[in-house]
Tab-separated table of C-alpha atoms in Angstrom:
chain	number	residue	atom	x	y	z
R	12	UNK	CA	117.600	97.648	102.168
R	13	UNK	CA	114.514	99.243	102.891
R	14	UNK	CA	113.277	99.149	106.487
R	15	UNK	CA	111.074	101.428	106.715
R	16	UNK	CA	108.062	99.457	106.955
R	17	UNK	CA	109.516	97.746	110.602
R	18	UNK	CA	108.623	101.015	112.642
R	19	UNK	CA	105.842	100.761	115.095
R	20	UNK	CA	102.439	102.272	114.619
R	21	UNK	CA	102.405	103.257	111.171
R	22	UNK	CA	99.320	103.540	109.126
R	23	UNK	CA	98.824	100.625	106.152
R	24	UNK	CA	99.865	101.781	102.866
R	25	UNK	CA	100.635	101.055	99.435
R	26	UNK	CA	104.170	100.751	98.274
R	27	UNK	CA	104.556	100.672	94.362
R	28	UNK	CA	106.968	98.588	92.648
R	29	UNK	CA	108.814	98.213	89.235
R	30	UNK	CA	109.280	94.529	88.346
R	31	UNK	CA	112.491	93.608	86.853
R	32	UNK	CA	111.024	91.595	84.479
R	33	UNK	CA	109.710	94.302	82.939
R	34	UNK	CA	113.376	95.634	82.196
R	35	UNK	CA	114.178	93.113	80.462
R	36	UNK	CA	115.982	93.960	77.331
R	37	UNK	CA	114.497	97.613	78.062
R	38	UNK	CA	117.016	100.425	76.817
R	39	UNK	CA	117.456	102.617	74.231
R	40	UNK	CA	119.935	103.472	71.177
R	41	UNK	CA	119.917	99.440	70.508
R	42	UNK	CA	121.587	98.806	73.885
R	43	UNK	CA	120.179	97.231	76.699
R	44	UNK	CA	119.978	99.425	80.135
R	45	UNK	CA	122.876	98.052	82.627
R	46	UNK	CA	121.641	96.871	85.833
R	47	UNK	CA	123.109	100.648	87.183
R	48	UNK	CA	121.024	102.279	84.824
R	49	UNK	CA	117.627	100.710	85.552
R	50	UNK	CA	117.584	100.792	89.323
R	51	UNK	CA	118.899	104.789	89.003
R	52	UNK	CA	115.777	104.869	86.865
R	53	UNK	CA	113.528	103.345	88.758
R	54	UNK	CA	114.717	105.580	91.903
R	55	UNK	CA	114.145	108.538	90.021
R	56	UNK	CA	111.003	108.159	89.345
R	57	UNK	CA	109.946	107.377	92.885
R	58	UNK	CA	109.132	103.606	93.064
R	59	UNK	CA	110.024	102.153	96.461
R	60	UNK	CA	111.644	99.698	95.199
R	61	UNK	CA	111.501	96.391	93.076
R	62	UNK	CA	110.139	92.909	92.261
R	63	UNK	CA	112.170	90.630	91.327
R	64	UNK	CA	113.743	86.872	91.786
R	65	UNK	CA	116.748	86.525	93.705
R	66	UNK	CA	119.855	87.787	92.007
R	67	UNK	CA	122.464	85.421	90.032
R	68	UNK	CA	125.476	84.958	91.975
R	69	UNK	CA	127.419	87.309	89.327
R	70	UNK	CA	125.553	90.022	90.194
R	71	UNK	CA	124.313	89.601	93.918
R	72	UNK	CA	126.666	92.385	95.583
R	73	UNK	CA	125.907	94.966	92.606
R	74	UNK	CA	123.007	94.075	93.429
R	75	UNK	CA	123.049	94.492	97.556
R	76	UNK	CA	124.493	97.593	97.169
R	77	UNK	CA	122.237	99.327	94.817
R	78	UNK	CA	119.160	97.995	96.811
R	79	UNK	CA	120.849	100.099	100.098
R	80	UNK	CA	121.850	102.923	97.602
R	81	UNK	CA	118.487	103.535	96.949
R	82	UNK	CA	116.925	102.287	99.708
R	83	UNK	CA	114.905	100.005	98.087
R	84	UNK	CA	111.869	97.431	99.440
R	85	UNK	CA	112.236	93.954	97.942
R	86	UNK	CA	109.650	91.732	96.508
R	87	UNK	CA	110.206	88.115	95.898
R	88	UNK	CA	108.457	86.221	92.768
R	89	UNK	CA	108.564	82.134	93.030
R	90	UNK	CA	107.431	79.259	91.304
R	91	UNK	CA	106.886	76.457	93.591
R	92	UNK	CA	105.687	73.332	92.898
R	93	UNK	CA	106.073	71.457	96.589
R	94	UNK	CA	106.793	72.991	99.935
R	95	UNK	CA	110.368	72.327	100.336
R	96	UNK	CA	110.966	74.335	96.624
R	97	UNK	CA	109.742	77.355	99.268
R	98	UNK	CA	111.498	75.992	102.242
R	99	UNK	CA	114.814	76.711	100.445
R	100	UNK	CA	113.949	79.952	98.767
R	101	UNK	CA	112.619	81.414	101.853
R	102	UNK	CA	116.258	80.332	103.692
R	103	UNK	CA	117.727	82.820	101.278
R	104	UNK	CA	114.888	85.319	100.930
R	105	UNK	CA	115.507	86.469	104.515
R	106	UNK	CA	119.183	87.038	104.408
R	107	UNK	CA	117.735	89.824	101.570
R	108	UNK	CA	115.863	91.213	103.942
R	109	UNK	CA	112.408	90.191	101.305
R	110	UNK	CA	109.642	92.027	102.791
R	111	UNK	CA	106.644	89.659	101.142
R	112	UNK	CA	106.986	86.730	98.859
R	113	UNK	CA	104.721	85.707	95.633
R	114	UNK	CA	104.204	82.389	94.491
R	115	UNK	CA	102.620	81.289	90.913
R	116	UNK	CA	102.164	77.921	92.127
R	117	UNK	CA	102.889	74.843	89.846
R	118	UNK	CA	100.683	73.575	88.152
R	119	UNK	CA	98.120	73.858	86.292
R	120	UNK	CA	97.234	69.900	86.201
R	121	UNK	CA	96.896	69.611	90.330
R	122	UNK	CA	93.422	70.474	91.270
R	123	UNK	CA	90.455	69.473	93.745
R	124	UNK	CA	92.190	67.999	96.906
R	125	UNK	CA	95.653	67.441	96.196
R	126	UNK	CA	95.763	71.629	95.146
R	127	UNK	CA	94.170	72.602	98.671
R	128	UNK	CA	96.855	70.199	100.561
R	129	UNK	CA	99.654	71.349	98.524
R	130	UNK	CA	98.343	75.754	99.033
R	131	UNK	CA	97.618	74.682	102.688
R	132	UNK	CA	101.627	73.294	103.002
R	133	UNK	CA	103.228	76.789	101.460
R	134	UNK	CA	100.903	78.947	103.471
R	135	UNK	CA	102.007	77.423	106.243
R	136	UNK	CA	105.547	76.600	105.641
R	137	UNK	CA	105.932	80.564	104.754
R	138	UNK	CA	104.294	81.293	107.700
R	139	UNK	CA	107.157	79.942	109.837
R	140	UNK	CA	109.691	82.259	107.532
R	141	UNK	CA	107.412	85.216	109.240
R	142	UNK	CA	107.277	87.078	105.830
R	143	UNK	CA	104.170	88.029	103.883
R	144	UNK	CA	103.102	84.686	101.460
R	145	UNK	CA	100.192	85.766	98.705
R	146	UNK	CA	99.655	83.369	95.612
R	147	UNK	CA	99.170	84.865	92.157
R	148	UNK	CA	96.423	84.108	89.612
R	149	UNK	CA	98.117	83.539	87.134
R	150	UNK	CA	97.717	80.822	83.846
R	151	UNK	CA	99.431	77.915	83.740
R	152	UNK	CA	99.730	77.293	87.407
R	153	UNK	CA	97.603	75.891	89.815
R	154	UNK	CA	95.025	78.999	89.980
R	155	UNK	CA	95.154	79.080	86.431
R	156	UNK	CA	90.921	77.967	86.662
R	157	UNK	CA	88.812	81.084	87.954
R	158	UNK	CA	86.447	78.425	89.308
R	159	UNK	CA	88.962	76.268	90.684
R	160	UNK	CA	90.595	79.420	92.811
R	161	UNK	CA	86.698	80.223	94.247
R	162	UNK	CA	87.073	76.804	95.328
R	163	UNK	CA	90.708	77.178	96.952
R	164	UNK	CA	89.429	80.703	98.674
R	165	UNK	CA	86.262	79.284	99.895
R	166	UNK	CA	88.087	75.924	101.553
R	167	UNK	CA	91.109	77.763	102.818
R	168	UNK	CA	90.530	80.558	105.083
R	169	UNK	CA	93.740	81.775	104.930
R	170	UNK	CA	94.764	82.160	101.545
R	171	UNK	CA	96.206	85.874	100.182
R	172	UNK	CA	96.287	86.546	96.748
R	173	UNK	CA	98.248	89.010	93.867
R	174	UNK	CA	94.970	89.822	91.949
R	175	UNK	CA	96.010	89.702	88.080
R	176	UNK	CA	92.948	89.107	86.312
R	177	UNK	CA	94.471	89.714	82.857
R	178	UNK	CA	94.872	86.072	83.020
R	179	UNK	CA	91.558	85.484	83.838
R	180	UNK	CA	90.100	87.715	81.518
R	181	UNK	CA	91.934	86.440	78.806
R	182	UNK	CA	91.805	82.901	79.625
R	183	UNK	CA	87.673	83.410	79.021
R	184	UNK	CA	88.006	86.048	75.960
R	185	UNK	CA	86.246	88.648	77.966
R	186	UNK	CA	84.836	91.249	76.858
R	187	UNK	CA	81.224	91.971	78.996
R	188	UNK	CA	81.873	90.860	82.984
R	189	UNK	CA	78.385	91.205	84.010
R	190	UNK	CA	78.293	87.317	84.354
R	191	UNK	CA	81.540	87.212	86.337
R	192	UNK	CA	81.692	89.757	88.665
R	193	UNK	CA	80.498	88.049	91.646
R	194	UNK	CA	83.487	85.765	91.155
R	195	UNK	CA	85.736	88.358	90.668
R	196	UNK	CA	84.361	90.145	94.096
R	197	UNK	CA	84.998	86.479	96.133
R	198	UNK	CA	88.902	87.049	94.797
R	199	UNK	CA	89.350	90.801	95.477
R	200	UNK	CA	88.178	90.234	99.184
R	201	UNK	CA	91.286	88.123	99.613
R	202	UNK	CA	93.528	90.442	97.727
R	203	UNK	CA	96.786	91.171	99.263
R	204	UNK	CA	98.859	92.730	96.007
R	205	UNK	CA	97.885	93.736	92.635
R	206	UNK	CA	99.805	92.926	89.279
R	207	UNK	CA	99.235	95.702	86.825
R	208	UNK	CA	98.589	94.842	83.485
R	209	UNK	CA	95.370	95.286	80.912
R	210	UNK	CA	94.405	92.993	78.589
R	211	UNK	CA	91.020	93.221	75.830
R	212	UNK	CA	90.410	90.138	76.492
R	213	UNK	CA	92.376	89.148	72.754
R	214	UNK	CA	96.051	89.939	74.001
R	215	UNK	CA	97.641	89.439	77.437
R	216	UNK	CA	98.868	92.861	77.418
R	217	UNK	CA	97.892	95.854	75.498
R	218	UNK	CA	99.246	99.580	75.631
R	219	UNK	CA	97.124	101.901	77.384
R	220	UNK	CA	98.537	105.146	75.886
R	221	UNK	CA	97.760	107.840	78.811
R	222	UNK	CA	95.591	105.305	81.059
R	223	UNK	CA	92.248	106.353	79.451
R	224	UNK	CA	91.725	103.350	77.256
R	225	UNK	CA	88.818	102.199	77.426
R	226	UNK	CA	89.898	98.710	78.671
R	227	UNK	CA	91.713	99.642	81.356
R	228	UNK	CA	88.508	100.914	82.952
R	229	UNK	CA	87.445	97.595	84.760
R	230	UNK	CA	90.531	97.103	86.290
R	231	UNK	CA	90.996	100.020	87.180
R	232	UNK	CA	87.551	99.918	89.116
R	233	UNK	CA	88.515	96.424	90.394
R	234	UNK	CA	92.562	97.611	91.679
R	235	UNK	CA	90.567	100.292	93.660
R	236	UNK	CA	87.902	97.715	95.102
R	237	UNK	CA	90.691	95.044	96.401
R	238	UNK	CA	92.611	97.985	97.859
R	239	UNK	CA	89.822	98.606	100.161
R	240	UNK	CA	88.838	95.033	100.396
R	241	UNK	CA	92.648	95.235	101.734
R	242	UNK	CA	92.362	97.942	104.032
R	243	UNK	CA	89.162	97.077	105.712
R	244	UNK	CA	91.480	94.338	107.335
R	245	UNK	CA	94.517	96.217	107.669
R	246	UNK	CA	96.507	96.690	110.768
R	247	UNK	CA	99.452	99.348	110.904
R	248	UNK	CA	102.754	98.912	109.830
R	249	UNK	CA	100.730	96.744	106.981
R	250	UNK	CA	101.673	97.360	103.067
R	251	UNK	CA	100.019	96.504	100.174
R	252	UNK	CA	102.315	96.239	97.436
R	253	UNK	CA	101.341	97.589	93.484
R	254	UNK	CA	103.534	95.659	90.862
R	255	UNK	CA	104.137	97.568	87.133
R	256	UNK	CA	103.959	94.598	85.787
R	257	UNK	CA	104.494	94.973	81.556
R	258	UNK	CA	105.649	91.959	80.572
R	259	UNK	CA	108.856	91.656	77.780
R	260	UNK	CA	108.158	89.018	75.966
R	261	UNK	CA	104.112	89.761	76.239
R	262	UNK	CA	104.511	93.026	74.070
R	263	UNK	CA	103.016	93.052	70.742
R	264	UNK	CA	105.690	93.654	67.877
R	265	UNK	CA	104.925	94.339	64.160
R	266	UNK	CA	106.660	91.106	63.383
R	267	UNK	CA	104.600	88.995	66.417
R	268	UNK	CA	107.534	87.741	67.183
R	269	UNK	CA	108.987	87.904	70.973
R	270	UNK	CA	111.009	91.619	71.146
R	271	UNK	CA	115.243	90.841	71.085
R	272	UNK	CA	114.803	94.736	72.438
R	273	UNK	CA	112.882	97.367	73.772
R	274	UNK	CA	113.784	99.118	70.293
R	275	UNK	CA	111.878	96.567	68.171
R	276	UNK	CA	108.864	96.778	69.520
R	277	UNK	CA	107.452	99.883	67.881
R	278	UNK	CA	104.374	99.388	69.265
R	279	UNK	CA	104.580	100.307	72.534
R	280	UNK	CA	107.380	101.529	75.247
R	281	UNK	CA	107.269	99.207	78.519
R	282	UNK	CA	109.035	101.696	81.173
R	283	UNK	CA	106.138	104.579	80.083
R	284	UNK	CA	103.391	102.156	80.447
R	285	UNK	CA	105.055	101.011	83.665
R	286	UNK	CA	105.071	105.055	84.613
R	287	UNK	CA	100.907	105.219	83.585
R	288	UNK	CA	100.302	102.073	85.742
R	289	UNK	CA	102.205	103.313	88.659
R	290	UNK	CA	100.051	106.806	88.519
R	291	UNK	CA	96.427	104.984	88.149
R	292	UNK	CA	97.717	102.612	91.175
R	293	UNK	CA	98.412	106.064	93.039
R	294	UNK	CA	95.485	107.767	92.092
R	295	UNK	CA	93.188	104.315	92.750
R	296	UNK	CA	95.355	105.048	96.507
R	297	UNK	CA	93.844	108.671	96.774
R	298	UNK	CA	90.668	108.291	96.148
R	299	UNK	CA	90.119	105.871	98.764
R	300	UNK	CA	92.357	107.263	101.257
R	301	UNK	CA	90.947	110.660	101.251
R	302	UNK	CA	89.999	112.100	104.702
R	303	UNK	CA	90.829	107.903	105.727
R	304	UNK	CA	93.710	107.411	108.338
R	305	UNK	CA	96.131	105.850	105.171
């Protein structure tokens, strides 16, 4: 697997991962791409690695071979409800040279002091493993409410976030952002990773075409701002994961039902949209790093 980030004195840099969740039910000619085909397409398109859960035992040998073949780095998604959940996951994560752990922390009914204690325990457990640990801003999780997440940030100085504002924009049916910007700003200062997805405030995920869709503009600005904040605090050998995460069951279909295969989606192409998000992230990074150390 990719060990490039272990080298000494490397300037801070962005890594771009493709979500394997986004590749679910994706393929051509009414046939889902095989694991081999998915890895090959991701590598050909210049991604640094993948973002996924740990593989099923039946796929582990093949998965390790492909990770080695393409020199991929690996970001791990997780869904811990308590410290023991995370401890067990981290024990396996070390064996896979996981570079960071992204956590959707359960559940949305845990609030106040109980939530703060849980987050502090998870951060402490992750620190023992030495693997960077980021908590995702996500609906249906401990961070589902924007104001609650602001409270967690205010009370936990070492809480680092994966920013996905699509969840907050959707939950608030937001159309204008002047009022919410100061709140987003507080979270952006804790950015350690970004999940690329755009909502219009009514659907969790929309097709943004070639990237010039008006709904994409505020997201591009938030992503660039989060990258800038991260760089102000970054040290040599640090890395910033941007994940292209176009959800397969978030995709709009003519029937309004989740698609069983990409051929049924019609209204979008998840893989092509992932490539658009990849290009946006690269453009943002280049805008920031022009003439700078990164």
